Short mmCIF file of C-alpha atoms and ligand atoms in Angstrom, two decimals:
data_model
loop_
_atom_site.label_atom_id
_atom_site.label_comp_id
_atom_site.label_asym_id
_atom_site.label_seq_id
_atom_site.Cartn_x
_atom_site.Cartn_y
_atom_site.Cartn_z
CA MET U 1179 26.39 78.76 -21.85
CA ALA U 1180 29.19 78.87 -19.27
CA GLU U 1181 31.52 75.88 -19.16
CA TRP U 1182 30.35 74.75 -15.73
CA GLU U 1183 26.72 74.87 -16.94
CA ARG U 1184 27.58 72.79 -19.99
CA LEU U 1185 29.31 70.19 -17.81
CA HIS U 1186 26.37 70.15 -15.42
CA ALA U 1187 23.87 69.61 -18.24
CA GLN U 1188 25.99 66.88 -19.76
CA ASP U 1189 26.05 64.91 -16.53
CA HIS U 1190 22.40 65.20 -15.66
CA LYS U 1191 21.05 64.12 -19.02
CA GLY U 1192 18.92 61.21 -17.88
CA THR U 1193 21.79 59.57 -16.08
CA LYS U 1194 21.17 57.69 -12.89
CA ARG U 1195 23.37 58.80 -10.04
CA GLY U 1196 24.79 55.62 -8.66
CA LEU U 1197 26.89 53.06 -10.45
CA GLY U 1198 28.08 49.57 -9.94
CA PHE U 1199 31.69 48.87 -9.16
CA MET U 1200 34.08 46.05 -9.65
CA GLN U 1201 36.57 45.04 -7.05
CA GLY U 1202 40.24 44.99 -7.86
CA GLU U 1203 42.78 42.49 -6.64
CA GLU U 1204 43.51 42.45 -2.96
CA GLU U 1205 45.33 45.74 -2.88
CA GLY U 1206 44.59 49.08 -1.32
CA GLY U 1207 45.80 48.17 2.15
CA THR U 1208 48.77 49.33 4.16
CA ASN U 1209 51.27 49.08 1.30
CA ALA U 1210 49.15 51.43 -0.73
CA ALA U 1211 49.03 53.80 2.25
CA ALA U 1212 52.83 53.74 2.53
CA SER U 1213 53.13 54.62 -1.13
CA VAL U 1214 50.73 57.55 -0.65
CA ALA U 1215 52.86 58.79 2.25
CA SER U 1216 56.11 58.62 0.35
CA HIS U 1217 54.49 60.26 -2.65
CA TYR U 1218 53.26 63.25 -0.63
CA ASN U 1219 56.49 63.50 1.37
CA SER U 1220 58.40 63.81 -1.85
CA LEU U 1221 56.37 66.79 -3.03
CA HIS U 1222 57.77 70.07 -1.89
CA ASP U 1223 54.64 71.94 -1.07
CA ARG U 1224 53.44 71.07 -4.52
CA HIS U 1225 50.42 68.88 -4.82
CA ARG U 1226 47.13 68.78 -6.54
CA THR U 1227 45.38 71.26 -4.33
CA LEU U 1228 48.17 73.64 -3.49
CA THR U 1229 50.58 74.57 -6.22
CA ALA U 1230 50.35 72.25 -9.13
CA GLY U 1231 52.31 74.66 -11.29
CA SER U 1232 51.78 78.34 -11.91
CA ASP U 1233 49.88 77.63 -15.12
CA LEU U 1234 47.19 75.99 -13.01
CA ILE U 1235 46.92 78.87 -10.59
CA HIS U 1236 43.23 79.47 -11.37
CA LEU U 1237 42.39 75.84 -10.81
CA ARG U 1238 44.26 75.88 -7.53
CA ASN U 1239 42.48 79.06 -6.46
CA LEU U 1240 39.10 77.67 -7.52
CA HIS U 1241 39.60 74.51 -5.48
CA ASN U 1242 40.77 76.53 -2.49
CA TRP U 1243 37.70 78.73 -2.84
CA ILE U 1244 35.42 75.68 -2.92
CA LYS U 1245 37.05 74.32 0.23
CA SER U 1246 36.71 77.73 1.93
CA VAL U 1247 33.02 78.00 1.08
CA LEU U 1248 32.35 74.43 2.20
CA ILE U 1249 34.19 74.87 5.50
CA GLY U 1250 32.57 78.28 6.07
CA LYS U 1251 29.15 76.77 5.54
CA TYR U 1252 29.50 74.07 8.18
CA MET U 1253 31.86 75.65 10.72
CA GLN U 1254 30.82 77.81 13.67
CA GLN U 1255 32.90 80.21 15.69
CA ASN U 1256 34.97 78.49 18.39
CA ASP U 1257 34.48 75.04 16.87
CA ALA U 1258 36.98 72.29 17.58
CA VAL U 1259 38.25 71.06 14.20
CA LEU U 1260 39.86 67.78 13.18
CA ASP U 1261 41.72 68.13 9.86
CA LEU U 1262 42.12 64.56 8.59
CA ALA U 1263 44.87 64.49 5.96
CA CYS U 1264 45.96 68.01 6.89
CA GLY U 1265 48.84 67.76 4.42
CA LYS U 1266 51.12 70.77 4.66
CA GLY U 1267 48.50 72.79 6.49
CA GLY U 1268 47.01 74.37 3.38
CA ASP U 1269 43.64 74.86 5.09
CA LEU U 1270 44.88 76.44 8.34
CA LEU U 1271 43.98 79.90 7.12
CA LYS U 1272 40.45 78.77 6.29
CA PHE U 1273 39.99 77.56 9.85
CA LYS U 1274 41.42 80.83 11.14
CA VAL U 1275 38.84 82.73 9.10
CA GLY U 1276 36.17 80.44 10.60
CA ARG U 1277 37.44 81.44 14.08
CA CYS U 1278 38.51 77.99 15.01
CA GLY U 1279 38.64 77.31 18.77
CA ARG U 1280 40.93 74.31 18.66
CA TYR U 1281 42.66 72.43 15.83
CA VAL U 1282 44.07 68.94 15.43
CA GLY U 1283 45.82 67.98 12.20
CA ILE U 1284 46.64 64.40 11.17
CA ASP U 1285 48.44 63.18 8.06
CA ILE U 1286 50.20 59.99 7.06
CA ALA U 1287 53.14 61.87 5.51
CA GLN U 1288 55.35 62.99 8.35
CA GLN U 1289 57.27 65.57 6.30
CA SER U 1290 53.96 67.18 5.37
CA VAL U 1291 52.99 67.31 9.05
CA ARG U 1292 56.28 69.09 9.81
CA ASP U 1293 55.49 71.63 7.08
CA ALA U 1294 52.02 72.10 8.57
CA VAL U 1295 53.58 72.78 11.97
CA MET U 1296 55.82 75.43 10.40
CA ARG U 1297 52.84 77.02 8.72
CA TYR U 1298 50.92 76.97 11.99
CA ASN U 1299 53.81 78.65 13.83
CA GLY U 1300 54.00 81.38 11.19
CA ALA U 1301 56.44 80.40 8.45
CA SER U 1302 57.84 82.93 5.93
CA GLY U 1303 57.14 85.95 8.09
CA ARG U 1304 53.42 85.23 8.34
CA ALA U 1305 51.55 85.60 11.61
CA PRO U 1306 51.18 82.42 13.63
CA MET U 1307 47.71 80.90 13.81
CA PRO U 1308 45.74 82.28 16.75
CA PHE U 1309 44.19 79.01 17.89
CA PRO U 1310 45.74 76.13 19.88
CA ALA U 1311 46.70 73.16 17.75
CA GLU U 1312 48.20 69.72 17.91
CA PHE U 1313 49.61 67.57 15.14
CA TYR U 1314 49.79 63.83 14.60
CA ALA U 1315 51.42 61.66 11.95
CA GLY U 1316 49.30 58.61 11.24
CA ASP U 1317 47.07 56.66 8.90
CA PHE U 1318 43.44 57.75 9.19
CA SER U 1319 42.18 54.44 7.89
CA GLY U 1320 44.70 52.17 9.55
CA THR U 1321 44.57 53.59 13.08
CA ASP U 1322 41.78 53.45 15.60
CA LEU U 1323 41.54 57.10 16.62
CA ASP U 1324 38.94 56.29 19.22
CA GLU U 1325 41.61 54.35 21.05
CA LYS U 1326 44.65 56.48 20.17
CA LEU U 1327 43.59 60.08 20.75
CA PRO U 1328 43.08 61.46 24.26
CA ARG U 1329 39.73 60.24 25.50
CA ASP U 1330 38.16 63.68 25.88
CA MET U 1331 39.22 65.05 22.48
CA HIS U 1332 36.08 65.63 20.41
CA PHE U 1333 35.25 67.86 17.48
CA ASN U 1334 32.42 69.90 16.00
CA LEU U 1335 33.88 69.67 12.51
CA VAL U 1336 35.89 66.94 10.83
CA SER U 1337 37.35 68.00 7.50
CA CYS U 1338 38.93 65.61 5.01
CA GLN U 1339 39.97 67.48 1.89
CA PHE U 1340 41.09 65.66 -1.27
CA ALA U 1341 41.97 62.49 0.64
CA LEU U 1342 38.92 60.35 1.45
CA HIS U 1343 39.39 58.37 -1.78
CA TYR U 1344 42.64 56.89 -0.49
CA SER U 1345 40.64 54.95 2.09
CA PHE U 1346 38.49 53.05 -0.44
CA GLY U 1347 41.17 50.48 -1.25
CA THR U 1348 39.46 47.98 1.04
CA GLU U 1349 36.22 47.85 2.98
CA ALA U 1350 38.17 47.58 6.25
CA ARG U 1351 40.06 50.83 5.59
CA ALA U 1352 37.00 52.78 4.47
CA THR U 1353 35.09 51.53 7.52
CA GLN U 1354 37.92 52.50 9.86
CA LEU U 1355 37.93 56.03 8.46
CA LEU U 1356 34.18 56.41 9.01
CA ARG U 1357 34.48 54.87 12.47
CA ASN U 1358 37.25 57.37 13.30
CA VAL U 1359 35.16 60.29 12.13
CA ALA U 1360 32.04 59.15 13.97
CA SER U 1361 33.82 58.35 17.21
CA ARG U 1362 35.38 61.81 17.46
CA LEU U 1363 32.57 63.96 16.12
CA LEU U 1364 30.26 65.57 18.67
CA PRO U 1365 26.48 65.17 18.17
CA GLY U 1366 25.22 67.72 15.66
CA GLY U 1367 28.76 68.10 14.29
CA PHE U 1368 29.64 67.94 10.58
CA PHE U 1369 31.97 65.86 8.48
CA VAL U 1370 32.90 67.66 5.25
CA ALA U 1371 35.03 66.34 2.40
CA THR U 1372 36.12 66.98 -1.17
CA LEU U 1373 36.91 63.98 -3.36
CA PRO U 1374 36.86 62.75 -6.95
CA ASP U 1375 33.33 62.32 -8.32
CA ALA U 1376 33.16 58.61 -9.22
CA ASN U 1377 30.16 59.12 -11.51
CA VAL U 1378 32.07 61.58 -13.66
CA LEU U 1379 35.23 59.46 -13.69
CA VAL U 1380 33.30 56.37 -14.79
CA ARG U 1381 31.15 58.21 -17.33
CA ARG U 1382 34.29 59.63 -18.94
CA LEU U 1383 35.90 56.19 -18.90
CA ARG U 1384 32.92 54.72 -20.74
CA GLU U 1385 32.98 57.52 -23.30
CA ALA U 1386 36.70 57.05 -23.94
CA LYS U 1387 38.00 54.66 -26.56
CA GLU U 1388 40.79 53.46 -24.30
CA LEU U 1389 41.26 53.06 -20.59
CA LYS U 1390 42.88 56.49 -20.45
CA TYR U 1391 41.29 59.87 -21.00
CA GLY U 1392 41.85 63.51 -20.20
CA ASN U 1393 42.93 66.75 -21.82
CA SER U 1394 46.11 68.80 -22.11
CA ILE U 1395 46.37 69.29 -18.35
CA TYR U 1396 45.05 66.09 -16.79
CA SER U 1397 44.57 62.44 -17.50
CA VAL U 1398 43.08 59.46 -15.73
CA GLN U 1399 44.32 55.94 -16.36
CA PHE U 1400 42.47 52.77 -15.40
CA ASP U 1401 44.27 49.47 -15.83
CA GLU U 1402 43.44 46.37 -17.85
CA ARG U 1403 41.46 44.87 -14.98
CA HIS U 1404 38.80 47.43 -15.81
CA ALA U 1405 38.73 46.75 -19.54
CA SER U 1406 35.03 45.82 -19.40
CA LYS U 1407 34.30 49.25 -17.87
CA ARG U 1408 31.70 47.52 -15.74
CA PHE U 1409 31.67 47.75 -11.98
CA PRO U 1410 29.47 45.32 -10.05
CA THR U 1411 27.67 47.02 -7.17
CA ASN U 1412 28.41 44.20 -4.76
CA GLU U 1413 32.19 44.75 -4.99
CA PRO U 1414 32.67 48.48 -4.56
CA PHE U 1415 36.14 48.69 -2.97
CA GLY U 1416 39.62 48.64 -4.49
CA VAL U 1417 38.73 50.09 -7.90
CA SER U 1418 41.97 51.91 -8.54
CA TYR U 1419 43.08 54.42 -11.15
CA ASN U 1420 45.93 56.88 -11.54
CA PHE U 1421 45.39 60.58 -11.86
CA TYR U 1422 47.97 62.73 -13.63
CA LEU U 1423 47.86 66.48 -13.54
CA ASN U 1424 49.97 68.58 -15.88
CA GLU U 1425 52.16 65.62 -16.75
CA SER U 1426 53.19 65.19 -13.14
CA VAL U 1427 52.85 61.50 -12.38
CA GLU U 1428 50.77 60.63 -9.39
CA ASN U 1429 52.41 57.31 -8.68
CA CYS U 1430 50.05 56.39 -5.90
CA ALA U 1431 46.74 54.79 -6.73
CA GLU U 1432 43.44 56.40 -5.86
CA TYR U 1433 40.15 54.53 -5.51
CA LEU U 1434 36.68 55.23 -6.80
CA VAL U 1435 34.28 56.22 -4.03
CA PRO U 1436 30.71 55.33 -5.03
CA LEU U 1437 28.51 57.81 -3.21
CA PRO U 1438 25.79 55.28 -2.29
CA VAL U 1439 28.42 53.10 -0.63
CA LEU U 1440 30.00 56.01 1.22
CA SER U 1441 26.60 57.20 2.30
CA ARG U 1442 25.53 53.75 3.58
CA LEU U 1443 28.79 53.27 5.45
CA ALA U 1444 28.44 56.72 7.01
CA ALA U 1445 24.81 56.09 7.96
CA SER U 1446 25.80 52.89 9.73
CA HIS U 1447 28.07 55.08 11.89
CA GLY U 1448 25.37 57.62 12.71
CA LEU U 1449 26.36 60.13 10.02
CA GLU U 1450 23.55 61.43 7.79
CA LEU U 1451 24.32 62.69 4.30
CA VAL U 1452 23.21 66.33 4.20
CA GLU U 1453 24.82 67.49 0.98
CA TYR U 1454 26.61 66.19 -2.09
CA CYS U 1455 27.40 68.27 -5.09
CA ASN U 1456 29.76 68.20 -8.04
CA PHE U 1457 32.34 71.05 -7.94
CA THR U 1458 30.91 72.78 -11.00
CA ASP U 1459 27.36 72.64 -9.60
CA PHE U 1460 28.66 73.85 -6.25
CA PHE U 1461 30.35 76.76 -7.99
CA SER U 1462 27.26 77.73 -9.97
CA ARG U 1463 25.16 77.58 -6.79
CA GLU U 1464 27.54 79.43 -4.48
CA TRP U 1465 29.45 82.00 -6.50
CA LYS U 1466 26.94 84.85 -6.20
CA GLN U 1467 26.80 84.69 -2.39
CA ASN U 1468 30.57 84.41 -2.21
CA LEU U 1469 31.62 86.95 -4.80
CA ASP U 1470 33.87 88.83 -2.38
CA LEU U 1471 35.78 85.72 -1.53
CA LEU U 1472 35.98 84.83 -5.19
CA GLU U 1473 37.66 88.15 -5.87
CA ARG U 1474 39.90 88.05 -2.82
CA MET U 1475 41.11 84.58 -3.72
CA SER U 1476 41.75 85.67 -7.33
CA VAL U 1477 39.64 82.86 -8.74
CA LEU U 1478 38.41 84.87 -11.70
CA PRO U 1479 40.92 87.63 -12.38
CA ASN U 1480 39.90 90.24 -14.94
CA ASP U 1481 42.68 89.63 -17.39
CA ASP U 1482 42.16 85.90 -17.65
CA SER U 1483 39.68 83.21 -16.83
CA ILE U 1484 39.46 79.58 -15.93
CA SER U 1485 40.04 77.59 -19.07
CA GLU U 1486 37.74 74.86 -20.39
CA GLN U 1487 40.44 72.34 -19.60
CA GLU U 1488 40.57 73.50 -16.00
CA TRP U 1489 36.77 73.29 -15.65
CA GLU U 1490 37.00 69.78 -16.97
CA VAL U 1491 39.41 68.88 -14.16
CA SER U 1492 37.21 70.59 -11.60
CA HIS U 1493 34.16 68.70 -12.80
CA ALA U 1494 35.91 65.48 -11.77
CA TYR U 1495 35.47 66.44 -8.09
CA MET U 1496 32.63 66.75 -5.63
CA VAL U 1497 31.85 67.98 -2.12
CA VAL U 1498 30.03 65.93 0.50
CA ALA U 1499 28.78 66.82 3.99
CA PHE U 1500 27.46 64.55 6.72
CA ARG U 1501 25.89 65.42 10.06
CA LYS U 1502 26.32 63.36 13.20
CA LYS U 1503 22.94 62.55 14.68
CA GLY U 1504 21.84 64.36 17.83
CA GLU U 1505 21.53 67.87 19.23
CA ARG U 1506 24.55 70.07 18.66
CA VAL U 1507 26.99 70.13 21.57
CA ALA U 1508 29.12 73.25 22.03
CA SER U 1509 32.85 72.83 21.62
CA GLN U 1510 34.88 72.01 24.67
CA LEU U 1511 37.35 74.65 25.74
CA PRO U 1512 40.86 73.39 25.13
CA ARG U 1513 43.19 72.96 28.03
CA PRO U 1514 46.22 75.20 27.63
CA VAL U 1515 48.59 74.03 24.94
CA HIS U 1516 51.99 75.71 24.77
CA ARG U 1517 52.84 77.59 21.62
CA PRO U 1518 54.62 77.55 19.26
CA PHE U 1519 54.02 73.88 18.63
CA HIS U 1520 57.41 72.17 18.39
CA GLU U 1521 58.19 69.69 15.69
CA ASN U 1522 59.25 67.17 18.32
CA GLN U 1523 55.77 67.30 19.78
CA ILE U 1524 54.28 65.61 16.71
CA ILE U 1525 52.84 62.33 17.90
CA PHE U 1526 53.25 59.26 15.70
CA LEU U 1527 50.30 56.91 15.45
CA ASP U 1528 50.09 53.58 13.61
CA GLY U 1529 50.84 53.79 9.94
CA ALA U 1530 52.83 57.04 9.95
CA ASP U 1531 55.55 56.70 7.40
CA GLY U 1532 59.26 56.99 8.10
CA LYS U 1533 61.84 54.78 9.70
CA ASP U 1534 62.68 57.30 12.39
CA GLN U 1535 59.29 56.87 13.96
CA GLN U 1536 60.46 55.15 17.12
CA LYS U 1537 63.34 57.58 17.49
CA SER U 1538 60.96 60.50 17.26
CA VAL U 1539 58.75 58.99 19.90
CA LYS U 1540 61.77 58.50 22.12
CA ASP U 1541 62.90 62.09 21.44
CA GLN U 1542 59.52 63.34 22.48
CA GLU U 1543 59.63 61.45 25.73
CA GLU U 1544 63.15 62.70 26.44
CA ALA U 1545 62.21 66.28 25.60
CA ARG U 1546 59.31 66.03 27.99
CA LEU U 1547 61.59 64.74 30.75
CA ARG U 1548 64.13 67.51 30.06
CA ARG U 1549 61.35 69.97 30.68
CA GLY U 1550 61.15 68.46 34.15
CA GLY U 1551 58.28 66.17 33.31
CA GLU U 1552 56.02 69.09 32.49
CA ASP U 1553 53.49 67.70 30.10
CA MET U 1554 53.09 70.14 27.24
CA MET U 1555 50.38 67.93 25.84
CA PRO U 1556 46.95 67.82 27.31
CA GLU U 1557 46.62 65.32 30.10
CA GLY U 1558 45.95 61.80 28.91
CA LYS U 1559 47.81 62.22 25.64
CA ARG U 1560 50.77 60.01 26.37
CA ILE U 1561 53.15 58.99 23.69
CA ARG U 1562 52.33 55.54 22.53
CA THR U 1563 54.91 53.29 21.02
CA GLN U 1564 53.40 50.46 19.10
C1 SAM C 1948 45.86 65.96 -2.08
S1 SAM C 1948 46.55 66.02 -0.51
C2 SAM C 1948 45.42 67.08 0.37
C3 SAM C 1948 46.02 67.78 1.55
C4 SAM C 1948 45.08 68.77 2.24
N1 SAM C 1948 43.94 68.11 2.81
C5 SAM C 1948 44.63 69.85 1.28
O1 SAM C 1948 43.49 69.83 0.82
O2 SAM C 1948 45.45 70.74 0.98
C6 SAM C 1948 46.17 64.43 0.15
C7 SAM C 1948 46.73 64.22 1.53
O3 SAM C 1948 46.17 63.02 2.08
C8 SAM C 1948 47.15 62.41 2.87
N2 SAM C 1948 46.76 61.02 3.08
C9 SAM C 1948 46.53 60.09 2.13
N3 SAM C 1948 46.18 58.92 2.71
C10 SAM C 1948 46.17 59.13 4.04
C11 SAM C 1948 45.89 58.30 5.16
N4 SAM C 1948 45.57 57.02 5.00
N5 SAM C 1948 45.96 58.83 6.40
C12 SAM C 1948 46.30 60.13 6.58
N6 SAM C 1948 46.60 60.97 5.54
C13 SAM C 1948 46.53 60.48 4.29
C14 SAM C 1948 48.42 62.60 2.05
O4 SAM C 1948 49.59 62.40 2.79
C15 SAM C 1948 48.25 64.04 1.57
O5 SAM C 1948 48.80 64.96 2.49
#
């Protein structure tokens, strides 16, 4: 039996999908968001989904392949895409392959957004991305995007890869994220995400002797507040844990995302759950149809294979997809956006980290005036200082 099949069987042995959760202390708000930003800013193009160390190359490739398949499944040619938590732009190529019509990337870590801009413009001798794009630094669960983005900016696809769980620190933050997605998604559009699978994390916690478990490449640590290992359903937010991969300390807390809670919150914003699937199940279902991609992305090279330990990490994640109610609306054609995108065009929204925020906003305004007032941004997208 393949490792992913064993993990699948183990998790579907008479278990109920859906758990209760216990609320933590009043944490998970803006301070937690700031710590996430500084954590990701401090990583030099090295995080859990990109390059977590060459020894985890297969895991990295596998997770990139899963994201590619997921995006490919829900994206249509010429779609307008919102990449929430775009990080360093690691998914730009996937949107290029999907023939993206227009791209907007937002991340709380401003240094990551700068890296994404470089990648978009064609860093390290690579070709620039062929689609128009804009970049924002801001907190996706602390900012009202309905109010802050240009009024006519809507998307066919909203993608939030390996980041949704940061919003579950409080109900207000999780709700704001869903409100942001729903307000900017066109009818018939999709919201796709990858995130830790709370059922697997909690099952492993209950099987462990301590509050920490893992293997030689990963570990998950819950704190003493969760010593009972019980999680009341009526308090589902703020259940934090720390995830360590290959001994690299993730010093920012993540939060369990109970699927029933996410699904209810999404439904109350007009988003219907159309798919949820653990990574290993997703792999076993999709690999045959996507064999070419599997080979091209070197997920299963001949000379080596994904180790049991790596499958165990992968099994801690899941994909979800939601559809916004209504008939599909074709993407709007973007107004011309000048390229390359300049770093000083990054717009700072509420919650973006960094003390130079106001200065950057001022720089942007001055740069615009130096260009004789020509607005390189689409009309309506004025710099907002909070
Ligand atoms: C694991 S990385 C994933 C990056 C990218 N989506 C990918 O898959 O390669 C998580 C990203 O989420 C971003 N992030 C976390 N909380 C956020 C928030 N509240 N608003 C915007 N971005 C956030 C981090 O800065 C980081 O870039």
